[in-house]
């Protein structure tokens, strides 16, 4: 599992693109989703990310599986949105009912509107799109390519290398996490408790050893990198495959830029707003 | 570089070092490495070997804080205090333990060129050298793979190639074969020695595997508690083999055997360091005829042929999510009270097999029944009480601030009463001799103490079956032996023990029955004495029998000797003085 969330050259057209073009794709998706909150538009955006992944040789099932671990967090955000987000004009909104009725002591009654539900589903899709696009970027851009790309874009070489090594470190941490979970499961560690606070506490036996081991691994990795000349003379580092923009890079960059412009325009024009789906539902 | 400076490319002069807040890890160590020589440093855990390696390229004092006395001089002129780690590493390539943290690039090829690119070597030089190293390490077919998807031996080779790619004058390798099976580790060590000769590269090697290195190194240094205990040519140092064995090092079995015979009065002038030499030394001193007729060795422990079956595996196959088939049609039965070794090369499926025993993995096909529980249906709590799994690294499980709480974690998870939990904590702590640590914070204890805590935490669950996963990895022989001796004690009380290992000497010494895995199948399942004579099947799984077993065969004994003491006993009865 750990090294599934790492760059792997699957030999597709996406893998052959210049890393800067792939960064542009990622940027176009994420800037667009920041300006949208309509679930229908966001579902299409998420679908486009899955499709991009498929072109990059990553099966739908693999991408869907990698979203599973974030589902508890996404569900938490969904519940929090339903509980706290209100339409700008509640008087004109469509009330479904109340969470915790009048008779429940201590807890206030929480109104739930159709608009809240639609907006919350949009937020959920936003989060999934955000996570999936990052995962696909990591799986399709080699960390060293990424370092080179950001350096070409004017970022100091030290920061570029640090960024690439941070990405390379992700699978190491996932590997540590798996080992820790197996060790604790062997001592009957279980998270299947209903109380959310107890559930949160149940992750302490995983979090502490993972943090401790990851910290050790980070130190060892830093020593290994320095022992292989990391930071020795960054300005004169040899580049075996210098980056070069080809025709297909220009074409893809053009398409992603157009998508970005259209996406942001739809967002700022208020078209990709949750009211769009609400309207379709006759609300 | 002037000729004089090349003669001693790395010099430690009366070096002492103490990590911040700790005692001196090394004291008064002076080593002058000669050009083109291969020097082996060995010693038990805590002897200061890794500290010596860290000083070679300035990781100490630049990255580790502490007190450094004396000096380390590189290439005759560079003081390790004055240059940065990355600058010194251009001359002294240092490879640390644990390939997991040494490999951080997405492909083997990028891993190898990383250092050479950092040092700004010309593109053509890098390409030529990379091709040569890919060829030498047999990694050419894997050049586009993620290094973490390689076998343990290939990972170590890749890490080694990544250092050799920038052609350092000195190579310092800290346990480069700690995770590899016997034949894989022999290949890596031979490659290191060959490159040292071909490229005249000075090499400092830290290893526990003296047996495999005896023929390959020019000089040997034994460190003990931070000081040099012995140094000199291998043969000279091994004259002290009994003492070296007593401080907890794995020594060549034939050397130790002959030293023991010599102590018993046998006329052995020069101790052998390999099997052929040992045959030459011993053949004239024994009565081969008497040896061939010597009675069979008795079983070491009570045999368990009549006990109930506690593990029943039928038609087990496992395919990982990425499509890798790790097990194919495995059938296996283990009876209560057996002491079984699961052996095999890296990637043979042994860990996948045993992870099915406590339900960490579920069968893709087939069934696994443990103590009457179908692992597919049993709960985590049921499996944890049935199978105790002791992992390689204690840091994977320790999270409480008190040792006592750490030991109570498992019993509490399965819902035992407070009194029962307290009783089990006391018993497990007593068994592992850590009662005095119950109030201490485990994070501040030594690795050996942490290992005992991890074992005690599992034993507090009172499992029917105990699984030890590679108890020798990352441990010295003495510590591995401590864990195995504990397993023997528990076994004597009726515990079923399963050990995964590729340390043949350890398996021969402790296991009654051996299951050899190869390509996800069981290649051989036999009593230890039979298994270690099945040379072809062992080789097919990159394994080798212990030196004494091969020696016994060569001298004409018809069964397998499994330990040095057995060999001493049998030879004593058939020849000598």
Short mmCIF file of C-alpha atoms in Angstrom, two decimals, chain A residues 166-278:
data_model
loop_
_atom_site.label_atom_id
_atom_site.label_comp_id
_atom_site.label_asym_id
_atom_site.label_seq_id
_atom_site.Cartn_x
_atom_site.Cartn_y
_atom_site.Cartn_z
CA UNK A 166 8.97 15.71 1.52
CA UNK A 167 6.93 13.99 -1.18
CA UNK A 168 9.37 11.07 -1.26
CA UNK A 169 8.90 10.80 2.52
CA UNK A 170 5.12 10.23 2.29
CA UNK A 171 5.34 6.50 1.44
CA UNK A 172 7.89 6.01 4.23
CA UNK A 173 5.41 7.43 6.75
CA UNK A 174 2.59 5.31 5.33
CA UNK A 175 4.86 2.26 5.68
CA UNK A 176 5.52 3.15 9.33
CA UNK A 177 1.81 3.64 9.92
CA UNK A 178 0.99 0.20 8.52
CA UNK A 179 3.64 -1.46 10.71
CA UNK A 180 2.35 0.31 13.82
CA UNK A 181 -1.28 -0.58 13.09
CA UNK A 182 -0.36 -4.24 12.65
CA UNK A 183 1.60 -4.26 15.90
CA UNK A 184 -1.26 -2.69 17.88
CA UNK A 185 -3.89 -4.87 16.24
CA UNK A 186 -1.88 -7.83 17.52
CA UNK A 187 -2.61 -6.50 21.02
CA UNK A 188 -6.35 -6.31 20.30
CA UNK A 189 -6.33 -2.59 19.49
CA UNK A 190 -9.75 -1.65 18.21
CA UNK A 191 -11.38 1.58 17.07
CA UNK A 192 -14.90 0.24 16.87
CA UNK A 193 -16.33 2.37 19.65
CA UNK A 194 -19.37 4.56 19.27
CA UNK A 195 -18.38 7.53 21.42
CA UNK A 196 -16.51 10.02 19.17
CA UNK A 197 -14.15 11.08 21.98
CA UNK A 198 -13.29 7.46 22.79
CA UNK A 199 -12.81 6.88 19.07
CA UNK A 200 -10.42 9.80 18.85
CA UNK A 201 -8.52 8.48 21.90
CA UNK A 202 -8.37 5.04 20.31
CA UNK A 203 -6.00 6.44 17.70
CA UNK A 204 -3.41 7.52 20.28
CA UNK A 205 -1.70 4.07 20.25
CA UNK A 206 -1.23 4.53 16.51
CA UNK A 207 -0.32 8.20 16.46
CA UNK A 208 2.46 8.15 19.07
CA UNK A 209 4.59 5.26 17.69
CA UNK A 210 4.03 6.48 14.11
CA UNK A 211 5.17 9.95 15.07
CA UNK A 212 8.15 8.57 16.98
CA UNK A 213 9.23 6.23 14.18
CA UNK A 214 8.63 8.84 11.47
CA UNK A 215 10.76 11.28 13.40
CA UNK A 216 13.56 8.68 13.60
CA UNK A 217 13.13 7.92 9.88
CA UNK A 218 13.24 11.62 8.98
CA UNK A 219 16.51 12.03 10.87
CA UNK A 220 18.03 8.96 9.23
CA UNK A 221 16.84 10.10 5.81
CA UNK A 222 18.29 13.58 6.32
CA UNK A 223 21.65 12.02 7.25
CA UNK A 224 21.50 9.73 4.21
CA UNK A 225 20.75 12.68 1.92
CA UNK A 226 23.63 14.74 3.27
CA UNK A 227 25.90 11.71 2.94
CA UNK A 228 25.09 11.80 -0.75
CA UNK A 229 25.93 15.45 -1.24
CA UNK A 230 22.49 17.02 -0.78
CA UNK A 231 22.98 20.78 -0.73
CA UNK A 232 26.67 20.51 -1.69
CA UNK A 233 26.56 22.95 -4.60
CA UNK A 234 22.95 23.38 -5.64
CA UNK A 235 23.68 25.88 -8.41
CA UNK A 236 26.00 23.48 -10.20
CA UNK A 237 24.08 20.28 -9.71
CA UNK A 238 24.12 18.05 -12.81
CA UNK A 239 20.78 17.66 -14.55
CA UNK A 240 20.69 14.45 -16.54
CA UNK A 241 17.43 15.24 -18.29
CA UNK A 242 17.00 19.02 -18.49
CA UNK A 243 13.38 20.09 -18.87
CA UNK A 244 12.22 21.09 -22.34
CA UNK A 245 8.73 22.19 -23.35
CA UNK A 246 7.47 20.17 -26.34
CA UNK A 247 4.46 20.66 -28.58
CA UNK A 248 2.26 18.35 -26.52
CA UNK A 249 3.23 20.31 -23.40
CA UNK A 250 2.08 23.54 -25.01
CA UNK A 251 -1.17 21.90 -26.11
CA UNK A 252 -1.90 20.48 -22.65
CA UNK A 253 -0.89 23.75 -20.97
CA UNK A 254 -3.28 25.60 -23.29
CA UNK A 255 -6.13 23.22 -22.45
CA UNK A 256 -5.55 23.47 -18.69
CA UNK A 257 -5.28 27.26 -18.83
CA UNK A 258 -8.56 27.42 -20.73
CA UNK A 259 -10.17 25.11 -18.17
CA UNK A 260 -8.88 27.33 -15.39
CA UNK A 261 -10.23 30.50 -16.97
CA UNK A 262 -13.64 28.92 -17.66
CA UNK A 263 -13.81 27.38 -14.20
CA UNK A 264 -12.95 30.58 -12.38
CA UNK A 265 -15.32 32.60 -14.59
CA UNK A 266 -18.18 30.21 -13.77
CA UNK A 267 -17.32 30.56 -10.11
CA UNK A 268 -17.12 34.34 -10.03
CA UNK A 269 -20.22 34.67 -12.19
CA UNK A 270 -22.10 32.76 -9.47
CA UNK A 271 -23.17 30.01 -11.89
CA UNK A 272 -21.38 27.17 -10.03
CA UNK A 273 -23.10 28.15 -6.77
CA UNK A 274 -25.16 25.71 -4.68
CA UNK A 275 -28.28 27.58 -5.75
CA UNK A 276 -27.87 25.97 -9.20
CA UNK A 277 -28.69 22.48 -7.89
CA UNK A 278 -31.28 23.93 -5.53
#
